[in-house]
Short mmCIF file of C-alpha atoms and ligand atoms in Angstrom, two decimals:
data_model
loop_
_atom_site.label_atom_id
_atom_site.label_comp_id
_atom_site.label_asym_id
_atom_site.label_seq_id
_atom_site.Cartn_x
_atom_site.Cartn_y
_atom_site.Cartn_z
CA MET A 1 -9.78 10.98 -21.09
CA VAL A 2 -9.26 12.64 -17.66
CA GLU A 3 -7.14 15.77 -17.64
CA LEU A 4 -3.99 15.09 -15.61
CA LYS A 5 -1.36 17.73 -15.01
CA ASN A 6 1.20 15.13 -14.25
CA ASP A 7 0.77 11.65 -15.31
CA ARG A 8 4.50 10.42 -14.90
CA PHE A 9 3.36 7.98 -12.39
CA LEU A 10 0.72 6.29 -14.50
CA ARG A 11 3.02 6.28 -17.58
CA ALA A 12 5.95 4.77 -15.82
CA MET A 13 3.64 1.82 -14.45
CA LEU A 14 2.62 1.08 -17.93
CA LYS A 15 6.26 1.39 -18.98
CA GLN A 16 5.61 4.34 -21.28
CA PRO A 17 8.37 6.96 -21.76
CA VAL A 18 8.73 9.53 -19.01
CA ASP A 19 10.75 12.71 -18.64
CA THR A 20 12.11 11.74 -15.28
CA THR A 21 11.62 8.94 -12.59
CA PRO A 22 8.19 9.46 -10.75
CA VAL A 23 8.23 9.00 -6.94
CA TRP A 24 5.96 8.86 -4.09
CA ILE A 25 6.45 7.28 -0.52
CA MET A 26 4.56 4.74 1.31
CA ARG A 27 2.97 6.43 4.37
CA GLN A 28 3.69 9.82 2.86
CA ALA A 29 0.79 11.29 4.86
CA GLY A 30 1.74 10.42 8.53
CA ARG A 31 3.18 11.27 11.81
CA TYR A 32 6.60 12.55 10.67
CA LEU A 33 4.80 15.56 9.41
CA PRO A 34 3.87 18.12 12.10
CA GLU A 35 0.69 19.36 9.86
CA TYR A 36 -0.53 15.72 9.96
CA ARG A 37 -0.30 15.55 13.69
CA ALA A 38 -2.12 18.76 14.04
CA THR A 39 -4.94 17.47 11.82
CA ARG A 40 -5.15 14.27 13.54
CA ALA A 41 -5.38 16.06 16.90
CA LYS A 42 -8.25 18.18 15.54
CA ALA A 43 -10.10 14.91 14.37
CA GLY A 44 -9.64 13.18 17.61
CA SER A 45 -8.37 9.79 16.73
CA PHE A 46 -6.88 8.10 13.77
CA MET A 47 -10.20 6.40 12.87
CA ASP A 48 -12.12 9.54 13.21
CA LEU A 49 -9.61 11.12 10.69
CA CYS A 50 -10.24 8.44 8.24
CA MET A 51 -13.96 8.82 8.64
CA ASN A 52 -14.01 12.62 7.98
CA ALA A 53 -13.86 12.95 4.11
CA ASP A 54 -12.57 16.70 4.45
CA LEU A 55 -9.97 15.93 6.97
CA ALA A 56 -8.85 12.71 5.14
CA SER A 57 -8.46 14.71 1.92
CA GLU A 58 -6.33 17.56 3.93
CA VAL A 59 -3.88 14.95 5.02
CA THR A 60 -3.76 13.28 1.77
CA LEU A 61 -2.76 16.60 0.21
CA GLN A 62 -0.27 17.77 2.85
CA PRO A 63 2.75 15.96 1.71
CA LEU A 64 1.97 17.34 -1.99
CA GLU A 65 2.33 20.79 -0.65
CA ARG A 66 5.67 20.12 0.82
CA TYR A 67 7.21 17.94 -1.82
CA ASP A 68 7.11 17.46 -5.68
CA LEU A 69 5.46 13.93 -5.34
CA ASP A 70 4.14 12.37 -8.43
CA ALA A 71 1.06 10.48 -6.86
CA ALA A 72 -1.32 10.87 -3.97
CA ILE A 73 -2.41 7.92 -1.96
CA LEU A 74 -5.73 7.71 -0.27
CA PHE A 75 -5.53 8.30 3.49
CA SER A 76 -7.16 5.29 5.18
CA ASP A 77 -5.92 1.94 6.43
CA ILE A 78 -5.94 -1.63 5.43
CA LEU A 79 -7.84 -2.68 8.57
CA THR A 80 -11.13 -0.90 7.49
CA ILE A 81 -12.33 -4.21 5.92
CA PRO A 82 -12.07 -6.30 9.08
CA ASP A 83 -13.52 -3.36 10.96
CA ALA A 84 -16.35 -3.40 8.47
CA MET A 85 -16.87 -7.18 9.18
CA GLY A 86 -17.61 -6.35 12.72
CA LEU A 87 -14.24 -6.86 14.44
CA GLY A 88 -14.26 -3.37 16.20
CA LEU A 89 -10.86 -1.80 15.15
CA TYR A 90 -9.20 0.60 17.65
CA PHE A 91 -5.77 2.07 18.06
CA ALA A 92 -4.26 1.75 21.72
CA GLU A 93 -1.78 4.55 22.32
CA GLY A 94 1.70 3.24 21.40
CA GLU A 95 0.45 -0.28 20.71
CA GLY A 96 -0.71 -0.15 17.06
CA PRO A 97 -3.88 -1.53 15.86
CA ARG A 98 -6.11 -3.92 17.94
CA PHE A 99 -9.43 -5.67 17.47
CA LYS A 100 -12.25 -6.10 20.11
CA LYS A 101 -13.29 -9.35 18.49
CA VAL A 102 -10.76 -11.84 17.29
CA ILE A 103 -11.05 -14.79 15.14
CA THR A 104 -10.05 -18.05 16.91
CA LYS A 105 -12.18 -20.88 15.26
CA ARG A 106 -14.10 -22.04 12.15
CA LYS A 107 -17.43 -20.86 13.67
CA ASP A 108 -16.09 -17.20 13.91
CA VAL A 109 -15.05 -17.44 10.25
CA GLU A 110 -18.56 -18.68 9.35
CA ALA A 111 -20.14 -15.85 11.03
CA LEU A 112 -18.32 -13.26 9.02
CA GLY A 113 -20.09 -11.32 6.12
CA VAL A 114 -18.79 -9.57 3.06
CA PRO A 115 -18.95 -5.94 3.48
CA ASP A 116 -20.77 -3.72 0.98
CA PRO A 117 -18.26 -0.98 0.04
CA GLU A 118 -20.96 1.63 -0.56
CA GLN A 119 -22.55 0.82 2.97
CA GLU A 120 -20.28 -0.12 5.68
CA LEU A 121 -17.31 1.47 3.93
CA SER A 122 -19.02 4.45 2.46
CA TYR A 123 -16.65 6.80 4.39
CA VAL A 124 -13.80 5.34 2.30
CA MET A 125 -15.38 6.04 -1.01
CA ASN A 126 -16.47 9.62 0.13
CA ALA A 127 -12.87 10.09 1.20
CA VAL A 128 -11.71 9.06 -2.52
CA ARG A 129 -14.34 11.28 -4.10
CA THR A 130 -13.25 14.19 -1.96
CA ILE A 131 -9.66 13.75 -2.58
CA ARG A 132 -10.31 13.53 -6.42
CA ARG A 133 -12.16 16.80 -6.23
CA ASP A 134 -9.36 18.46 -4.09
CA LEU A 135 -6.59 17.26 -6.21
CA LYS A 136 -8.02 19.06 -9.46
CA GLY A 137 -5.97 16.61 -11.60
CA ARG A 138 -2.46 17.54 -10.18
CA VAL A 139 -1.25 13.97 -9.70
CA PRO A 140 -3.05 10.57 -9.86
CA LEU A 141 -4.79 9.05 -6.86
CA ILE A 142 -3.67 5.55 -5.76
CA GLY A 143 -6.19 3.41 -3.88
CA PHE A 144 -5.23 0.41 -1.82
CA SER A 145 -6.14 -2.56 0.19
CA GLY A 146 -4.48 -5.26 2.26
CA SER A 147 -3.96 -8.60 0.90
CA PRO A 148 -6.36 -11.39 2.35
CA TRP A 149 -3.40 -13.05 4.09
CA THR A 150 -2.26 -9.79 5.75
CA LEU A 151 -5.80 -8.87 6.86
CA ALA A 152 -6.15 -12.51 8.25
CA THR A 153 -2.96 -12.03 10.25
CA TYR A 154 -4.36 -9.10 12.20
CA MET A 155 -7.85 -10.73 12.44
CA VAL A 156 -6.54 -13.98 14.07
CA GLU A 157 -3.76 -12.37 16.01
CA GLY A 158 -6.12 -9.50 17.29
CA GLY A 159 -3.52 -7.03 16.25
CA SER A 160 0.28 -7.01 15.41
CA SER A 161 2.22 -9.97 16.33
CA LYS A 162 5.95 -11.01 16.92
CA ASP A 163 5.72 -14.89 15.80
CA PHE A 164 2.36 -15.05 14.08
CA GLY A 165 1.73 -18.29 16.01
CA ARG A 166 -2.05 -18.03 16.04
CA VAL A 167 -2.62 -17.33 12.49
CA LYS A 168 -0.11 -19.79 11.09
CA GLY A 169 -1.35 -22.27 13.70
CA MET A 170 -4.92 -22.08 12.34
CA MET A 171 -3.52 -22.38 8.72
CA TYR A 172 -1.93 -25.64 9.79
CA ASP A 173 -4.49 -26.84 12.15
CA ASP A 174 -7.69 -26.06 10.22
CA PRO A 175 -6.71 -25.15 6.59
CA ALA A 176 -10.30 -25.37 5.47
CA ALA A 177 -11.23 -22.58 7.83
CA MET A 178 -8.37 -20.46 6.73
CA HIS A 179 -9.23 -20.89 3.11
CA LEU A 180 -12.81 -19.91 4.02
CA LEU A 181 -11.48 -16.75 5.75
CA LEU A 182 -9.19 -15.95 2.76
CA GLU A 183 -12.12 -16.53 0.39
CA LYS A 184 -14.44 -14.05 2.13
CA LEU A 185 -11.60 -11.59 2.31
CA ALA A 186 -10.66 -11.97 -1.32
CA ASP A 187 -14.32 -11.33 -2.22
CA SER A 188 -14.50 -8.25 0.19
CA VAL A 189 -11.14 -6.83 -1.27
CA THR A 190 -12.32 -7.17 -4.93
CA LEU A 191 -15.39 -5.37 -4.11
CA TYR A 192 -13.66 -2.71 -2.00
CA LEU A 193 -10.98 -1.91 -4.77
CA ASN A 194 -13.43 -1.80 -7.54
CA ALA A 195 -15.65 0.65 -5.56
CA GLN A 196 -12.50 2.79 -5.02
CA ILE A 197 -11.89 2.68 -8.69
CA ALA A 198 -15.58 3.49 -9.43
CA ALA A 199 -15.25 6.46 -6.98
CA GLY A 200 -12.14 7.77 -8.72
CA ALA A 201 -8.98 5.78 -7.73
CA GLN A 202 -6.72 5.93 -10.70
CA ALA A 203 -4.31 3.22 -9.71
CA VAL A 204 -4.45 0.48 -6.87
CA MET A 205 -2.10 -1.13 -4.60
CA ILE A 206 -2.33 -4.54 -2.65
CA PHE A 207 -0.16 -4.41 0.37
CA ASP A 208 0.87 -7.93 1.42
CA THR A 209 2.91 -6.84 4.37
CA TRP A 210 3.22 -10.32 5.95
CA GLY A 211 3.24 -12.80 3.03
CA GLY A 212 6.99 -12.90 3.47
CA LEU A 213 6.72 -14.96 6.60
CA LEU A 214 5.45 -17.90 4.78
CA THR A 215 7.12 -20.87 3.17
CA PRO A 216 7.22 -21.01 -0.60
CA LYS A 217 4.36 -23.47 -0.77
CA THR A 218 2.10 -21.69 1.85
CA TYR A 219 2.78 -18.23 0.20
CA LYS A 220 1.22 -19.63 -2.99
CA GLU A 221 -1.59 -21.42 -1.48
CA PHE A 222 -2.61 -18.91 1.23
CA SER A 223 -1.42 -15.44 0.00
CA LEU A 224 -0.54 -15.32 -3.76
CA ASP A 225 -3.41 -17.43 -5.15
CA TYR A 226 -6.00 -15.02 -3.40
CA MET A 227 -4.29 -11.92 -4.72
CA GLN A 228 -4.44 -13.25 -8.21
CA ARG A 229 -8.15 -13.87 -7.80
CA ILE A 230 -8.48 -10.44 -6.82
CA ILE A 231 -6.55 -9.00 -9.68
CA SER A 232 -8.64 -11.13 -12.03
CA GLY A 233 -11.75 -9.49 -10.70
CA LEU A 234 -10.66 -5.92 -10.94
CA GLN A 235 -12.05 -3.23 -13.20
CA ARG A 236 -8.90 -2.38 -15.22
CA GLU A 237 -10.08 0.69 -17.13
CA ALA A 238 -11.65 3.94 -15.98
CA GLU A 239 -12.11 7.43 -17.36
CA GLY A 240 -10.51 6.29 -20.67
CA ARG A 241 -7.25 5.09 -18.82
CA GLU A 242 -5.82 1.81 -17.88
CA ILE A 243 -5.94 1.30 -13.93
CA PRO A 244 -2.48 0.01 -12.95
CA VAL A 245 -2.26 -2.51 -10.18
CA THR A 246 0.98 -2.82 -7.82
CA LEU A 247 1.53 -6.02 -5.90
CA PHE A 248 3.70 -5.72 -2.87
CA THR A 249 4.82 -8.61 -0.74
CA LYS A 250 7.12 -7.47 1.81
CA GLY A 251 9.93 -10.14 1.97
CA GLY A 252 8.64 -11.58 -1.34
CA GLY A 253 11.95 -11.10 -3.26
CA GLN A 254 12.36 -14.81 -4.01
CA TRP A 255 8.96 -15.06 -5.48
CA LEU A 256 8.97 -12.20 -7.98
CA GLU A 257 8.30 -14.41 -11.15
CA ALA A 258 5.20 -15.96 -9.53
CA MET A 259 4.00 -12.43 -8.49
CA ALA A 260 4.50 -11.01 -11.81
CA ASP A 261 2.40 -13.75 -13.35
CA THR A 262 -0.62 -12.81 -11.46
CA GLY A 263 -1.67 -10.17 -14.00
CA CYS A 264 -0.47 -7.07 -12.06
CA THR A 265 0.95 -4.14 -13.66
CA GLY A 266 3.93 -3.60 -11.19
CA LEU A 267 5.69 -5.09 -8.23
CA GLY A 268 6.62 -3.27 -5.11
CA LEU A 269 10.05 -4.15 -3.89
CA ASP A 270 11.52 -4.15 -0.36
CA TRP A 271 15.18 -3.22 0.05
CA THR A 272 16.58 -6.84 0.31
CA ILE A 273 16.96 -7.19 -3.34
CA ASN A 274 18.81 -5.25 -5.94
CA ILE A 275 16.45 -3.60 -8.40
CA SER A 276 18.76 -4.62 -11.31
CA ASP A 277 18.37 -8.16 -10.32
CA ALA A 278 14.60 -7.83 -10.18
CA LYS A 279 14.57 -6.01 -13.49
CA LYS A 280 16.43 -9.06 -15.16
CA ARG A 281 13.94 -11.46 -13.69
CA VAL A 282 10.57 -9.66 -14.48
CA GLY A 283 11.28 -6.32 -15.96
CA ASP A 284 9.85 -7.42 -19.38
CA LYS A 285 6.49 -8.06 -17.77
CA VAL A 286 5.95 -5.64 -14.98
CA ALA A 287 6.90 -2.25 -13.77
CA LEU A 288 9.02 -2.02 -10.49
CA GLN A 289 8.38 0.22 -7.55
CA GLY A 290 11.00 0.89 -4.90
CA ASN A 291 13.23 0.21 -3.12
CA MET A 292 15.25 2.32 -0.73
CA ASP A 293 15.75 1.28 2.80
CA PRO A 294 13.52 3.84 4.76
CA CYS A 295 16.41 4.16 7.34
CA VAL A 296 18.55 5.91 4.70
CA LEU A 297 16.38 9.01 5.54
CA TYR A 298 18.15 8.93 8.91
CA GLY A 299 21.49 9.80 7.10
CA SER A 300 22.88 12.97 5.78
CA ALA A 301 21.63 14.66 2.69
CA ASP A 302 24.82 13.44 0.81
CA THR A 303 24.02 9.91 1.88
CA ILE A 304 20.24 10.34 0.70
CA ARG A 305 21.40 11.67 -2.65
CA GLN A 306 24.04 8.87 -3.21
CA GLN A 307 21.61 6.10 -2.34
CA VAL A 308 18.95 7.66 -4.63
CA SER A 309 21.61 7.93 -7.46
CA ASP A 310 22.75 4.37 -6.92
CA ILE A 311 19.20 2.89 -7.14
CA ILE A 312 18.25 4.81 -10.28
CA ALA A 313 21.59 3.82 -11.89
CA ASP A 314 21.01 0.24 -10.79
CA PHE A 315 17.66 0.17 -12.43
CA GLY A 316 19.29 1.55 -15.52
CA GLU A 317 17.89 2.42 -18.91
CA GLY A 318 14.11 2.57 -19.98
CA SER A 319 10.83 3.31 -18.30
CA GLY A 320 9.07 1.31 -15.84
CA HIS A 321 10.56 2.44 -12.41
CA VAL A 322 8.63 4.18 -9.85
CA PHE A 323 10.77 5.35 -6.94
CA ASN A 324 9.52 4.69 -3.59
CA LEU A 325 10.88 3.37 -0.14
CA GLY A 326 10.91 -0.38 0.28
CA HIS A 327 8.49 -0.02 3.14
CA GLY A 328 6.62 2.77 4.95
CA ILE A 329 8.54 5.97 6.15
CA HIS A 330 9.16 5.95 9.82
CA GLN A 331 7.56 8.51 12.20
CA HIS A 332 10.96 9.91 13.46
CA ILE A 333 12.15 11.08 10.05
CA ASP A 334 13.21 14.68 9.51
CA PRO A 335 10.76 16.07 6.97
CA ASP A 336 13.46 17.94 5.37
CA ASN A 337 15.18 14.92 4.35
CA VAL A 338 12.15 13.76 2.20
CA LYS A 339 12.54 16.83 0.25
CA VAL A 340 16.25 15.81 -0.56
CA LEU A 341 15.00 12.53 -1.61
CA VAL A 342 12.20 13.46 -3.88
CA ASP A 343 14.34 16.29 -5.57
CA ALA A 344 17.19 13.86 -6.02
CA VAL A 345 14.91 11.25 -7.73
CA HIS A 346 13.82 13.89 -10.35
CA GLU A 347 17.24 15.22 -10.81
CA PHE A 348 19.09 11.77 -11.36
CA GLY A 349 15.95 10.16 -13.11
CA GLN A 350 16.04 12.41 -16.06
CA GLN A 351 16.16 10.24 -19.11
O1 LIG B 1 0.64 5.56 2.58
C1 LIG B 1 -0.14 6.46 3.10
O2 LIG B 1 0.10 7.73 3.31
C2 LIG B 1 -1.65 6.13 3.02
C3 LIG B 1 -2.18 5.68 4.22
C4 LIG B 1 -1.84 4.49 4.93
C5 LIG B 1 -2.00 4.13 6.22
N1 LIG B 1 -1.80 2.86 6.50
C6 LIG B 1 -2.07 5.26 7.28
C7 LIG B 1 -1.77 4.95 8.71
C8 LIG B 1 -1.69 3.08 4.29
C9 LIG B 1 -1.38 2.73 2.77
C10 LIG B 1 -1.53 2.24 5.32
C11 LIG B 1 -1.40 0.73 5.14
C12 LIG B 1 -1.33 -0.31 6.26
N2 LIG B 1 -1.92 -0.09 7.38
C13 LIG B 1 -0.49 -1.49 6.15
C14 LIG B 1 0.31 -1.89 4.89
C15 LIG B 1 1.50 -1.16 4.66
C16 LIG B 1 2.56 -1.52 5.65
O3 LIG B 1 2.98 -0.40 6.33
O4 LIG B 1 3.09 -2.48 5.61
C17 LIG B 1 -0.72 -1.95 7.58
C18 LIG B 1 0.19 -3.32 7.80
C19 LIG B 1 -1.52 -1.11 8.34
C20 LIG B 1 -1.83 -1.46 9.55
C21 LIG B 1 -1.47 -0.45 10.55
N3 LIG B 1 -2.22 0.85 10.49
C22 LIG B 1 -0.52 -0.42 11.58
C23 LIG B 1 0.41 -1.62 11.80
C24 LIG B 1 -0.47 0.86 12.14
C25 LIG B 1 0.24 1.30 13.26
C26 LIG B 1 1.58 1.80 12.66
C27 LIG B 1 2.36 2.52 13.61
O5 LIG B 1 3.36 2.93 13.19
O6 LIG B 1 2.00 2.77 14.79
C28 LIG B 1 -1.53 1.63 11.48
C29 LIG B 1 -1.91 2.87 11.80
C30 LIG B 1 -1.63 3.92 10.77
N4 LIG B 1 -2.09 3.81 9.32
C31 LIG B 1 -1.11 5.17 10.74
C32 LIG B 1 -1.16 5.72 9.53
C33 LIG B 1 -0.81 7.24 9.11
C34 LIG B 1 -0.55 5.82 12.11
C35 LIG B 1 -1.72 6.35 12.83
C36 LIG B 1 -1.47 7.48 13.81
O7 LIG B 1 -1.69 8.65 13.21
O8 LIG B 1 -1.28 7.23 15.03
#
């Protein structure tokens, strides 16, 4: 059994009793923190930062120095896998992620290999090991990956997109090629997450940022089934503890029952549904993570405290709630407002 000073997050994920609601924040290490911007400048670029284990660990721990957070999340990106497949990830200033090579046809898909996480992605595993060493058991470390569908959107669009016409076009025009791509990605993600767990990740999360733009039928066929396959292939215990798996489909509120049936431990919720409704629908099966609108952090301290209190009251009695935002924190948020949020969760969450 690993010595953890604060295991509230792991306990809540398993719906075990907790003294108060645990909280962490998607993108908690990021540009809203001046100390992050300083370390990133020292590293050179975002990818240089991800590839330097000591600096990646430094930025992972920065938000824990400021706030009483109950979990750390590996500093990396979901696009490391397509990069390791040879697509050449880079970040153009102000434009978000871009790929030098784009997947446009079946031949491109056929040429892709499945990366060995301890070879092409060894820098990620080194970061996991270094962060675990530096955390010294303060809080658990969450590892993560993108979902196959979400990774495919970036690989086919070549970066971020407005209407996702290329990737949805390929799905309808050559579904077999899309399935081949998703199969290769599901195999890659399974190996990648298991390697993170072997390196020391104590929980994992699958980010399906773009699953919500599918139809109910295509969501199941092109996103959910591949996530289910990944979950079935994951190592679910390490260091004598269960490894919780969180599934987050942004915009997936109408599919919670199907998501809860994948064998995951918890569901991430965005802010478009009430957490009490989600709890009624799936709360006996899974823990729930979320779900404050990130833009509440542009409001006053009183507004933030009220919203936190409302969400915690809406979840109601019992364990199984991990407080978070419904999506990543914005870069223009005042860092002081995050302290208001984290402290309010622990205050209002007392059982
Ligand atoms: O949460 C954390 O603190 C851990 C680190 C993390 C990052 N990206 C760091 C990052 C995590 C978990 C991610 C996941 C990720 N990356 C997702 C899924 C979650 C989501 O937000 O929906 C997606 C879609 C990506 C792809 C990606 N990476 C985009 C679209 C961008 C640009 C975002 C922007 O606001 O410009 C990135 C870059 C990125 N990933 C940054 C960080 C801190 C900003 C890079 C910088 O320093 O300039």
